[in-house]
Short mmCIF file of C-alpha atoms and ligand atoms in Angstrom, two decimals:
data_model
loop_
_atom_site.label_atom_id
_atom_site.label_comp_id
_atom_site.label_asym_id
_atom_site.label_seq_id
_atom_site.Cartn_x
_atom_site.Cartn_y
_atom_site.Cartn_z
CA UNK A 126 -8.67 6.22 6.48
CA UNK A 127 -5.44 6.72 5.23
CA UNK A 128 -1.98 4.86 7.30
CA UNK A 129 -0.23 7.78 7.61
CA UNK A 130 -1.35 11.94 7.65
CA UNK A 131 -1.83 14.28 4.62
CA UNK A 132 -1.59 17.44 4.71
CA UNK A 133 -5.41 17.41 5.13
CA UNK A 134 -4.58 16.47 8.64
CA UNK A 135 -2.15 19.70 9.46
CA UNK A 136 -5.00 21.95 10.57
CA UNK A 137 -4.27 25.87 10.72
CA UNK A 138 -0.72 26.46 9.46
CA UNK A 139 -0.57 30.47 9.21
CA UNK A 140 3.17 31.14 10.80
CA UNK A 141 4.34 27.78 10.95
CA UNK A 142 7.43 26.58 10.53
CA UNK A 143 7.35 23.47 7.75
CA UNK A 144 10.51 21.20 7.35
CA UNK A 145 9.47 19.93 4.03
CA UNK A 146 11.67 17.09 2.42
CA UNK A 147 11.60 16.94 -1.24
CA UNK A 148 13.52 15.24 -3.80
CA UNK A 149 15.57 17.88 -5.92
CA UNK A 150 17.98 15.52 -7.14
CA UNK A 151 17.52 16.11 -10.52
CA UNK A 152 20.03 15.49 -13.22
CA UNK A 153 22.34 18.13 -13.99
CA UNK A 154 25.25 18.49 -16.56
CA UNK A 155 27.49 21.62 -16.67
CA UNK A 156 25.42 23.68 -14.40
CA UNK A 157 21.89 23.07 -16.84
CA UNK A 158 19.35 20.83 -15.66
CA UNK A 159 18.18 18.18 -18.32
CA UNK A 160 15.03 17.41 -16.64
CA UNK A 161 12.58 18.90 -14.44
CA UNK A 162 9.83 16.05 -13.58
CA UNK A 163 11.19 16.10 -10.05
CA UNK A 164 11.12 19.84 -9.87
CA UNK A 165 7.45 19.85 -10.95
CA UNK A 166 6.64 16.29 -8.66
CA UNK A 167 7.45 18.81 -5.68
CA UNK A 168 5.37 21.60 -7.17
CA UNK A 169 1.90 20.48 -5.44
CA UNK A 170 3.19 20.46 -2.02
CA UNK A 171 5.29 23.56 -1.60
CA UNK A 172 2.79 25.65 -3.38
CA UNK A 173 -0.27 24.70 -0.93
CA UNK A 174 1.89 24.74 1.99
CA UNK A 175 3.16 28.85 0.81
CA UNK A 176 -0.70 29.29 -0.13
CA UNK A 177 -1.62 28.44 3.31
CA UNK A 178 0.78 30.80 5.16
CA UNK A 179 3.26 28.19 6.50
CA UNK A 180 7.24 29.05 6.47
CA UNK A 181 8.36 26.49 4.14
CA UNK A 182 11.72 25.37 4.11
CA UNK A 183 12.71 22.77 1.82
CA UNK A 184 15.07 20.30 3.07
CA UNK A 185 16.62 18.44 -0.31
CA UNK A 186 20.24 16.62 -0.90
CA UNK A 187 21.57 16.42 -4.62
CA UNK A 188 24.37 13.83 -5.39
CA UNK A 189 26.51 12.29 -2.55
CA UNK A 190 28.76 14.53 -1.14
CA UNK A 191 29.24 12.11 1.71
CA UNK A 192 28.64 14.26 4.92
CA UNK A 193 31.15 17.24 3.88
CA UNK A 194 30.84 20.39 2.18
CA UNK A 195 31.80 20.85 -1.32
CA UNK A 196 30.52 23.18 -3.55
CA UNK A 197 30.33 20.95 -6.36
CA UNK A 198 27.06 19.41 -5.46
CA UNK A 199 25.76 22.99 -3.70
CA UNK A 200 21.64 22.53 -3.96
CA UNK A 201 22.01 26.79 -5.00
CA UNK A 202 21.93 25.82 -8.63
CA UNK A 203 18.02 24.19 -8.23
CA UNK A 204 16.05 27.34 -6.90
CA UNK A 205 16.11 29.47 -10.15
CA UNK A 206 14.82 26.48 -11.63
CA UNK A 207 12.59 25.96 -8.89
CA UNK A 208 11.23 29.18 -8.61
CA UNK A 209 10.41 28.96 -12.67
CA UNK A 210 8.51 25.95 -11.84
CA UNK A 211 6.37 27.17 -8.84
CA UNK A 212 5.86 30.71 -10.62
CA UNK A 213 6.97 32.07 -7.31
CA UNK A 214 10.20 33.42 -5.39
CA UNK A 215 12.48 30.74 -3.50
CA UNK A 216 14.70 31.49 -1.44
CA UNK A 217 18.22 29.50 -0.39
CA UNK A 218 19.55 29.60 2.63
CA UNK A 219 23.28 27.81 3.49
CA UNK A 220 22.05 26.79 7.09
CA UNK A 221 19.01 26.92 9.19
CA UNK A 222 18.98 29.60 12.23
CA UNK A 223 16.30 30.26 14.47
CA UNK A 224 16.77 34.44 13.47
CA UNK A 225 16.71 33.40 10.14
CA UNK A 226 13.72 31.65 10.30
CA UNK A 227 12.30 34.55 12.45
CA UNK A 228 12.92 36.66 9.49
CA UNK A 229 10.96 34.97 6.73
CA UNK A 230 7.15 36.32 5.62
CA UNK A 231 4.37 33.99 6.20
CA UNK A 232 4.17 31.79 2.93
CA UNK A 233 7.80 32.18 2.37
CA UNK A 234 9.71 29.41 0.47
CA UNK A 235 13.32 28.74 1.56
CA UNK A 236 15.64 26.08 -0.33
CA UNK A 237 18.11 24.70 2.24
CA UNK A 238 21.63 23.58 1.10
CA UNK A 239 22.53 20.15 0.64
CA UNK A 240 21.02 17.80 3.47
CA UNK A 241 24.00 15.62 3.17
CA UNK A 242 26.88 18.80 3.38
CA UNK A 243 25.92 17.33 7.59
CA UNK A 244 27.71 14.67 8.84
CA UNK A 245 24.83 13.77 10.69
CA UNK A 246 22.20 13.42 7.79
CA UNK A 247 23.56 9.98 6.64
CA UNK A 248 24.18 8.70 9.68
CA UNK A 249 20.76 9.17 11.08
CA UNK A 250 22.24 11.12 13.81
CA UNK A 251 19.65 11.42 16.58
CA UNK A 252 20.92 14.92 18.11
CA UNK A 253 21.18 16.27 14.11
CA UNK A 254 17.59 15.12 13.99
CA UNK A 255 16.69 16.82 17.43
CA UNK A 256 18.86 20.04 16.62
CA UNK A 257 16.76 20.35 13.32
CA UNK A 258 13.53 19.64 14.68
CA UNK A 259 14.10 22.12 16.92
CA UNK A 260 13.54 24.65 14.22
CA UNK A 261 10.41 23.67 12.78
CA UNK A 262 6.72 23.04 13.85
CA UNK A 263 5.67 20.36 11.48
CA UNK A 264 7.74 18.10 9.27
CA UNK A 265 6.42 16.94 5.72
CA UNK A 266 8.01 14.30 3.73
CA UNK A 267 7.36 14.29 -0.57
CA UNK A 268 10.09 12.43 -1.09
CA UNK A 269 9.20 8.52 -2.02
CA UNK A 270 12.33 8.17 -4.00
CA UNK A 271 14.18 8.86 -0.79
CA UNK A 272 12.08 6.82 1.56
CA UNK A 273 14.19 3.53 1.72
CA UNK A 274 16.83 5.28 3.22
CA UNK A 275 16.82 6.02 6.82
CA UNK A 276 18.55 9.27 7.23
CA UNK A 277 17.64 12.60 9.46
CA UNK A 278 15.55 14.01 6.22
CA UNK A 279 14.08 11.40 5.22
CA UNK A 280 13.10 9.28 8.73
CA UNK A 281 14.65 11.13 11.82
CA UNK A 282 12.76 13.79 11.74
CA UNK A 283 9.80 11.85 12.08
CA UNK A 284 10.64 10.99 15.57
CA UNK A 285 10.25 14.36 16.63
CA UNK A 286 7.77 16.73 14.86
CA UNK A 287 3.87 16.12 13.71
CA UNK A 288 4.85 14.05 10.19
CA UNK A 289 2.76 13.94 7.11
CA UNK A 290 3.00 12.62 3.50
CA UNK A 291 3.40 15.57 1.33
CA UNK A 292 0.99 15.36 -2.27
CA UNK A 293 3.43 13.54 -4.28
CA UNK A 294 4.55 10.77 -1.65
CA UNK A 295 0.69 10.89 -0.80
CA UNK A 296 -0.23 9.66 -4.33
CA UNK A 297 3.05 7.19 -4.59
CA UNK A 298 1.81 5.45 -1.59
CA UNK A 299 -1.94 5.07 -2.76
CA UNK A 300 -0.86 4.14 -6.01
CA UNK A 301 1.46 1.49 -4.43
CA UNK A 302 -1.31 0.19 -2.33
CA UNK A 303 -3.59 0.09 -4.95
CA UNK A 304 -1.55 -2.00 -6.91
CA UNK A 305 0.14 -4.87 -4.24
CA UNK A 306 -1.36 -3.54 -0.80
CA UNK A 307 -5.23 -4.32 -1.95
CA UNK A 308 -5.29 -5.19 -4.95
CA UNK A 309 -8.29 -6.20 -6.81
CA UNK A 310 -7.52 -9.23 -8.30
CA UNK A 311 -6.82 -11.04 -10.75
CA UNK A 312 -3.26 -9.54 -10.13
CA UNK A 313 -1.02 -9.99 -12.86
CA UNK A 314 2.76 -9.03 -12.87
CA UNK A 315 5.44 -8.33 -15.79
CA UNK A 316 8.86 -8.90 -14.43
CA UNK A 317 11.53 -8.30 -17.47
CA UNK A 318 14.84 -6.79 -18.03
CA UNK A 319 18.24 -8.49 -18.08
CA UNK A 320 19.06 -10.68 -15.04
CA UNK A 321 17.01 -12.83 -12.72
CA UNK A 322 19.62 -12.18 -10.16
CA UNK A 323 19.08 -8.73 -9.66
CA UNK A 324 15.49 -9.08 -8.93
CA UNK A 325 15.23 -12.27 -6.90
CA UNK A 326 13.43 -10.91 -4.40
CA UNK A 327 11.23 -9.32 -6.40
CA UNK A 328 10.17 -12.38 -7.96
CA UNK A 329 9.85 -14.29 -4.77
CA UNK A 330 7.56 -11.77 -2.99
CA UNK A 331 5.21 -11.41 -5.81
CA UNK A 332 4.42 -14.90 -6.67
CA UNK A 333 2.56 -14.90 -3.38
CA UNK A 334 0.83 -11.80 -3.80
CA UNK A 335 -0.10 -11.99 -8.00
CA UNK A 336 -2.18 -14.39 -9.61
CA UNK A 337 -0.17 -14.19 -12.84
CA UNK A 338 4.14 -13.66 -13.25
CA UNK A 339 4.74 -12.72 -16.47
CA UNK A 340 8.36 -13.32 -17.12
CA UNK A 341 10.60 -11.19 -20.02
CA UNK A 342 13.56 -9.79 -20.87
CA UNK A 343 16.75 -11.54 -20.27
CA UNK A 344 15.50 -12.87 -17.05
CA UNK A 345 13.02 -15.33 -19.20
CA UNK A 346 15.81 -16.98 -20.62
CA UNK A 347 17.30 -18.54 -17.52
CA UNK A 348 13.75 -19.94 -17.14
CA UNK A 349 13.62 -21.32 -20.37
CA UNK A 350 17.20 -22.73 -19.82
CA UNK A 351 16.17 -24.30 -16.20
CA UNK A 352 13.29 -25.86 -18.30
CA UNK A 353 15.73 -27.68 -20.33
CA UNK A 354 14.95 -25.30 -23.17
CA UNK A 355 18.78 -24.12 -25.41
CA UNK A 356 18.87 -20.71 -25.38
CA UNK A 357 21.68 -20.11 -27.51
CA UNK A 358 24.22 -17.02 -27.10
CA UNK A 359 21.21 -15.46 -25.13
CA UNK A 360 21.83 -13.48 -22.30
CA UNK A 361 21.08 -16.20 -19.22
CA UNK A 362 22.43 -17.33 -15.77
CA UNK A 363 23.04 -20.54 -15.76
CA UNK A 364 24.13 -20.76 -12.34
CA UNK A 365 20.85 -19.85 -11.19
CA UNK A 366 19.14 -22.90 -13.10
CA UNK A 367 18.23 -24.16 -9.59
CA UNK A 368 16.79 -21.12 -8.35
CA UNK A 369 14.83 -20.82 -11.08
CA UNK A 370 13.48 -24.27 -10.79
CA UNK A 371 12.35 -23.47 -6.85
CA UNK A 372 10.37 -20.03 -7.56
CA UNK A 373 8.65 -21.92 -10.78
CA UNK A 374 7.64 -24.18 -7.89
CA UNK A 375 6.79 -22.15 -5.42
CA UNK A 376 4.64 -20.16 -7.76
CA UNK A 377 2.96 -23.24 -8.02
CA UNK A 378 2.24 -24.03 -4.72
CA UNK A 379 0.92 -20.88 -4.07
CA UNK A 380 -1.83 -20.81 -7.29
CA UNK A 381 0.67 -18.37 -9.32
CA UNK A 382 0.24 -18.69 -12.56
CA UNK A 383 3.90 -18.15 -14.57
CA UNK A 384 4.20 -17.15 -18.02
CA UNK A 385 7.31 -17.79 -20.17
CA UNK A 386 7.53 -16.84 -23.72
CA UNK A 387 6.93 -19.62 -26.27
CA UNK A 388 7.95 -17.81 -29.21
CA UNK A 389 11.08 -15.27 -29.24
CA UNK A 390 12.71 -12.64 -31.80
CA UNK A 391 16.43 -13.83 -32.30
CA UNK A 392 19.33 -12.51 -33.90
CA UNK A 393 23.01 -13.50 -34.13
CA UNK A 394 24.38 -10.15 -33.31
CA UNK A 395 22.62 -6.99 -31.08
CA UNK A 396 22.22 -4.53 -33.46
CA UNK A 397 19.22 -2.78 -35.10
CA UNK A 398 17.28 -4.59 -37.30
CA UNK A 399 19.99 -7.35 -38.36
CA UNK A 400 20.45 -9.37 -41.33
CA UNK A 401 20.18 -12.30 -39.20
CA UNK A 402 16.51 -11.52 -37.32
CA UNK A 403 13.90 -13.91 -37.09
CA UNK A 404 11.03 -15.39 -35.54
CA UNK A 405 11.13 -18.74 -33.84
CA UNK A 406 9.75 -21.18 -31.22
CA UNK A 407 12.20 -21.21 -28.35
CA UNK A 408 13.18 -24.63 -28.92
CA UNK A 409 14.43 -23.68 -32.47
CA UNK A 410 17.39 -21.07 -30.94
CA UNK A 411 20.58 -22.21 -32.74
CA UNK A 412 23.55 -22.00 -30.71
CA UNK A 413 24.81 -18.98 -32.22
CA UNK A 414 21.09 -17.05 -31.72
CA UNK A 415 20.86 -14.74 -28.97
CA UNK A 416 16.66 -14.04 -28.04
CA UNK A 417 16.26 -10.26 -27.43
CA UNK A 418 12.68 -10.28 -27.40
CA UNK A 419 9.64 -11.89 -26.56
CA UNK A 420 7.54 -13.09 -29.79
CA UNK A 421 4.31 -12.04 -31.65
CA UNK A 422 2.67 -15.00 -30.21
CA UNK A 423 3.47 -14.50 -27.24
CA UNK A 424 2.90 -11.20 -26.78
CA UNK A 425 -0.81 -11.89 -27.88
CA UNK A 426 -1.78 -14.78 -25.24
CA UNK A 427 0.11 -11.96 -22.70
CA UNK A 428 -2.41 -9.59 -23.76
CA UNK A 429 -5.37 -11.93 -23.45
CA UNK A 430 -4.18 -12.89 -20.24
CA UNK A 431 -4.29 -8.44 -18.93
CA UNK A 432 -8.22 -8.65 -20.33
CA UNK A 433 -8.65 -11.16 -17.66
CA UNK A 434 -6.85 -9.18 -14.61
CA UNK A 435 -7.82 -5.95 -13.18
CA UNK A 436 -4.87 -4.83 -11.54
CA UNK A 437 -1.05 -4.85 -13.27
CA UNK A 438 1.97 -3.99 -11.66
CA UNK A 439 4.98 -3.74 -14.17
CA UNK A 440 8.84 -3.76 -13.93
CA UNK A 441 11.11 -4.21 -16.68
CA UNK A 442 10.94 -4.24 -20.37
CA UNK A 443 9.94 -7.68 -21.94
CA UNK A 444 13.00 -7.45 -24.96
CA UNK A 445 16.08 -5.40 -25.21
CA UNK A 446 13.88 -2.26 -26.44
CA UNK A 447 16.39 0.22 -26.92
CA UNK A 448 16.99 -1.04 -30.34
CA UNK A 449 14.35 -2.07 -32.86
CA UNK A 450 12.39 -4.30 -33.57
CA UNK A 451 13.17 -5.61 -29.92
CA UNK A 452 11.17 -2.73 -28.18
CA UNK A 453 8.32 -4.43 -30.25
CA UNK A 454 6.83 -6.68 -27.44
CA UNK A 455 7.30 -4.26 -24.57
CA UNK A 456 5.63 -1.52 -26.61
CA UNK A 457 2.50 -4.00 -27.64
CA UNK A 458 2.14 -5.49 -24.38
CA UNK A 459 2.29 -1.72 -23.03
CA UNK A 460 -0.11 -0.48 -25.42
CA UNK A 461 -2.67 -3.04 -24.28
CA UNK A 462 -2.22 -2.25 -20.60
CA UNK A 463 -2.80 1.41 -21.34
CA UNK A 464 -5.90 0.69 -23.23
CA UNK A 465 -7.31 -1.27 -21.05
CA UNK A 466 -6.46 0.82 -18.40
CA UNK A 467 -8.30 3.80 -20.31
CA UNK A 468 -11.30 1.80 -20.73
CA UNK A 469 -11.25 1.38 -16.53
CA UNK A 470 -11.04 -2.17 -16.39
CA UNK A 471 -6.71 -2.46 -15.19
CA UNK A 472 -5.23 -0.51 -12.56
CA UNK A 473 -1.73 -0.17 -13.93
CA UNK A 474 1.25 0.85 -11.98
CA UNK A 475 4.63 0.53 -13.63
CA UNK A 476 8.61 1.45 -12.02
CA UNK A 477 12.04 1.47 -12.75
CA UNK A 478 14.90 3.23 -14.84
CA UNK A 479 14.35 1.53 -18.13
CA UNK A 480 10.87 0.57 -17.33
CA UNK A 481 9.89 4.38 -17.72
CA UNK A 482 11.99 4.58 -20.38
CA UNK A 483 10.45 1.71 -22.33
CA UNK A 484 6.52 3.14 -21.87
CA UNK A 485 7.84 6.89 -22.39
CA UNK A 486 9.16 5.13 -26.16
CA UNK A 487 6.09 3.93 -26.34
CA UNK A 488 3.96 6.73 -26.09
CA UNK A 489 1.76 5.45 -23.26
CA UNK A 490 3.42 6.60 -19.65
CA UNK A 491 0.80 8.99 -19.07
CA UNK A 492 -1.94 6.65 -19.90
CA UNK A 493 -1.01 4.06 -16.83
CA UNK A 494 -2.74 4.60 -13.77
CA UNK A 495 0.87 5.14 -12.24
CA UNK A 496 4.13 5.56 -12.88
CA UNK A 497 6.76 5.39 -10.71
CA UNK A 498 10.05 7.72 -11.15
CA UNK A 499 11.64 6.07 -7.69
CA UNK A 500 14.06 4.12 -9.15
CA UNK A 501 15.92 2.16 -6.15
CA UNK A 502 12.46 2.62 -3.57
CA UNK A 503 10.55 1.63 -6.55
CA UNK A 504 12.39 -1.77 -6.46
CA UNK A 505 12.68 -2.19 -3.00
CA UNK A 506 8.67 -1.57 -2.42
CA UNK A 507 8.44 -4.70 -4.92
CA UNK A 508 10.54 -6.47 -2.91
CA UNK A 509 8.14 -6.29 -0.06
CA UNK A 510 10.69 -4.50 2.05
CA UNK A 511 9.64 -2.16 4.70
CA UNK A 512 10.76 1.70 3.50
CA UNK A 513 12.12 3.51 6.62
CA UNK A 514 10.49 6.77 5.62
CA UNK A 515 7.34 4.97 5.18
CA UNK A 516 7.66 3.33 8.30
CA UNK A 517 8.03 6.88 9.95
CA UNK A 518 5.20 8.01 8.65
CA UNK A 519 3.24 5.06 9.58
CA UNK A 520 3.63 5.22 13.01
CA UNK A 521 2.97 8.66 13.17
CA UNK A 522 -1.31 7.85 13.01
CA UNK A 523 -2.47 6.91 16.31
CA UNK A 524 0.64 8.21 18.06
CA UNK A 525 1.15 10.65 20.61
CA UNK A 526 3.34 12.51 18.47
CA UNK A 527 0.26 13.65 16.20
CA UNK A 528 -1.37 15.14 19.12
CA UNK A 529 -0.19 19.00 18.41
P1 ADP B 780 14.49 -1.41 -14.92
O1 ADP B 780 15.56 -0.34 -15.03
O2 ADP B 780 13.17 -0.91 -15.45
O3 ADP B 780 14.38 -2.00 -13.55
P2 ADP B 780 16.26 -3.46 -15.91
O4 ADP B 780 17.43 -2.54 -15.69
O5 ADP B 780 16.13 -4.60 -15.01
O6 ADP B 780 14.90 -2.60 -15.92
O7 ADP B 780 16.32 -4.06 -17.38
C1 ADP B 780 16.50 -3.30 -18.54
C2 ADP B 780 17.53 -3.90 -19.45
O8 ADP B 780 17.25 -5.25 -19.78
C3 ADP B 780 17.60 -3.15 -20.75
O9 ADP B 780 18.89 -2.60 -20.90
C4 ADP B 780 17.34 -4.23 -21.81
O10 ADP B 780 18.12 -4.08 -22.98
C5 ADP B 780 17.72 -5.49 -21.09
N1 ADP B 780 17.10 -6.66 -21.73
C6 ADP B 780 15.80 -6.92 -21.86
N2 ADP B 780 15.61 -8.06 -22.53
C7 ADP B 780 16.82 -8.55 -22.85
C8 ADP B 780 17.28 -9.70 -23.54
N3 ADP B 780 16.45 -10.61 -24.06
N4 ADP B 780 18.62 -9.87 -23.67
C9 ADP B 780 19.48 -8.96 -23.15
N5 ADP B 780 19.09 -7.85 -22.48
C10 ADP B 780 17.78 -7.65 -22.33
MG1 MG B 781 17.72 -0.50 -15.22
#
């Protein structure tokens, strides 16, 4: 059984009212919309909820227009698009009334305006929460990338409707649990991208949980430097030598396996395939190298080390990969996780900005087991934090709360 409700668990839904929160925050730049994976991400859930007669009105905030109205970041924009996407009339509405929602056919879909035009929505205000509850029958929440905040939409209204996981957060979560919750082990985890001191805690929870760290990007070289190793003009934190030195030993002491590249790409300025590029052993960085990727070697004992694991959770590129050839060991590394992944022997989740970037330029997103579009809730789920959306949803199984 599942730790939180589906909408499998909503029974007979003919005529109800469904406070759906989705994430339409997608990026827009002089009124045209650039990109519609969240569009289609909400598709699943608003479609079966219309298709089984509910009311659904879909609660959503775009950009941060900090608890006031202003038109500038007006949600109106997103239903045309919307609509295209579904294949099916939305409608908008600027507030919720009860005659309003007395008005609306069975199956109806309703946009909302901007969750966060409230004063209230931000602020987790308990009577906003109470006032909007009010108007529905069952709340739904399909909106991961929202779920480490705790606001009315995303957590309140948990507290006083029926909650359940719409399809998309219902797949997040699984995914998610699949890959840290229960894994199957041998775990193995790629931490890259530029600085160890923006994912700390993302280093310290997993080397508990993972059998294998597999350390990249920038962040490798203030490991390398910690190990006494000169690491040139490379990106590194020196400062955090010491730090470094505690989570190599911690991973240690708790059987976790970490793997720092013993072979690099260098080159004396960042630019795309330099005059000064080469191939080297990191002890042979000269001071005026900077590494900006990990090496060929490397990248081969990485990939022999995935064969051995069966579940790979992945966040950050291993080299600077927006410019070649330093996208070459993220894309190798990510081309083996895909395969194996194909051939069913990895369960491969992979999240953040850049990390989707880096798999999408390599032609293999769709080929992980999971990819994660969350960004900030991405990170903070690797940090072993506890999301408050989650949470809300959590507590709903078992409760008296679920008992409509
Ligand atoms: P994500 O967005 O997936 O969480 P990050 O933002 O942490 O990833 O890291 C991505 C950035 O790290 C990229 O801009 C990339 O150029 C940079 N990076 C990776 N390796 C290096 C390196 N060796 N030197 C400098 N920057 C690097
Ligand atoms: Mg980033």
């Amino acid at each position: 059984m599942k730790p939180f409700k589906t909408l499998d668990d909503m029974g007979e839904i003919t005529g109800k009212v469904v406070l759906v929160r989705e994430d339409l925050n997608v990026p827009m730049q002089d009124g045209a919309f650039s990109d519609d994976t969240r569009l289609r991400a909400a598709m699943p859930t608003i479609s079966e909820l219309s298709d089984r007669g509910a009311k659904v009105l879909v609660l959503a905030h775009f950009g941060r227009p900090k608890g006031e109205v202003n038109m500038k970041y007006s949600l109106e924009p997103v239903v045309a698009p919307l609509a295209a996407v579904l294949g099916r009339p939305v409608g908008f509405m600027m507030r919720l009334t009860p005659d309003g929602i007395a008005a609306l056919a069975n199956g109806a879909i309703v946009v909302i305006e901007n969750s966060r035009f409230a004063p209230g929505e931000e602020k987790n205000d308990p009577e906003m929460a109470k006032a909007l509850a009010s108007l529905g029958d069952m709340y739904v929440n399909d909106a991961f990338s929202a779920a480490h905040r705790a606001h009315v939409t995303t957590e309140g209204l948990a507290h006083h409707l029926p909650a359940f996981a719409g399809r998309s957060m219902e797949k997040e979560l699984d995914a998610l649990q699949a890959a840290l919750g229960s894994p199957v082990k041998p775990v193995a985890a790629v931490v890259g991208g530029a600085k160890v001191s923006s994912k700390l805690d993302v280093l310290t929870h997993l080397m508990t949980r993972v059998d294998h760290l597999i350390i990249g990007g920038g962040m490798a070289n203030t490991f390398l430097a910690a190990r006494g190793v000169d690491v040139g003009k490379s990106l590194c934190e020196h400062d955090l030598a010491e730090t470094a030195e505690k989570i190599m030993d911690a991973a240690d002491a708790a059987g976790c396996t970490i793997h720092l590249p013993y072979d690099v790409v260098v080159a004396k300025e960042f630019a795309a395939n330099p005059p000064s590029l080469r191939t080297c052993n990191v002890h042979e960085v000269a001071p005026d190298e900077m590494i900006l990727d990990v090496g060929p070697a490397a990248v081969e004992a990485l990939a022999d080390v995935l064969k051995t694991c069966r579940t790979l959770v992945w966040n950050g590129p291993l080299g600077a990969f927006e410019m070649a050839p330093f996208d070459a060991a993220t894309v190798a590394l990510a081309r083996t996780a895909a395969a194996l992944t194909k051939e069913g022997s990895l369960v491969s989740v992979a999240g953040g900005g850049d990390t989707v970037a880096a798999l999408n330029h390599a032609g293999v997103a769709a080929d992980f087991s999971f990819v994660s579009t969350a960004g900030g809730a991405f990170l903070e789920w690797m940090e072993g934090k506890d999301l408050p959306g989650v949470a809300a949803l959590m507590q709903q199984v078992g409760s008296a709360a679920a008992a409509h």
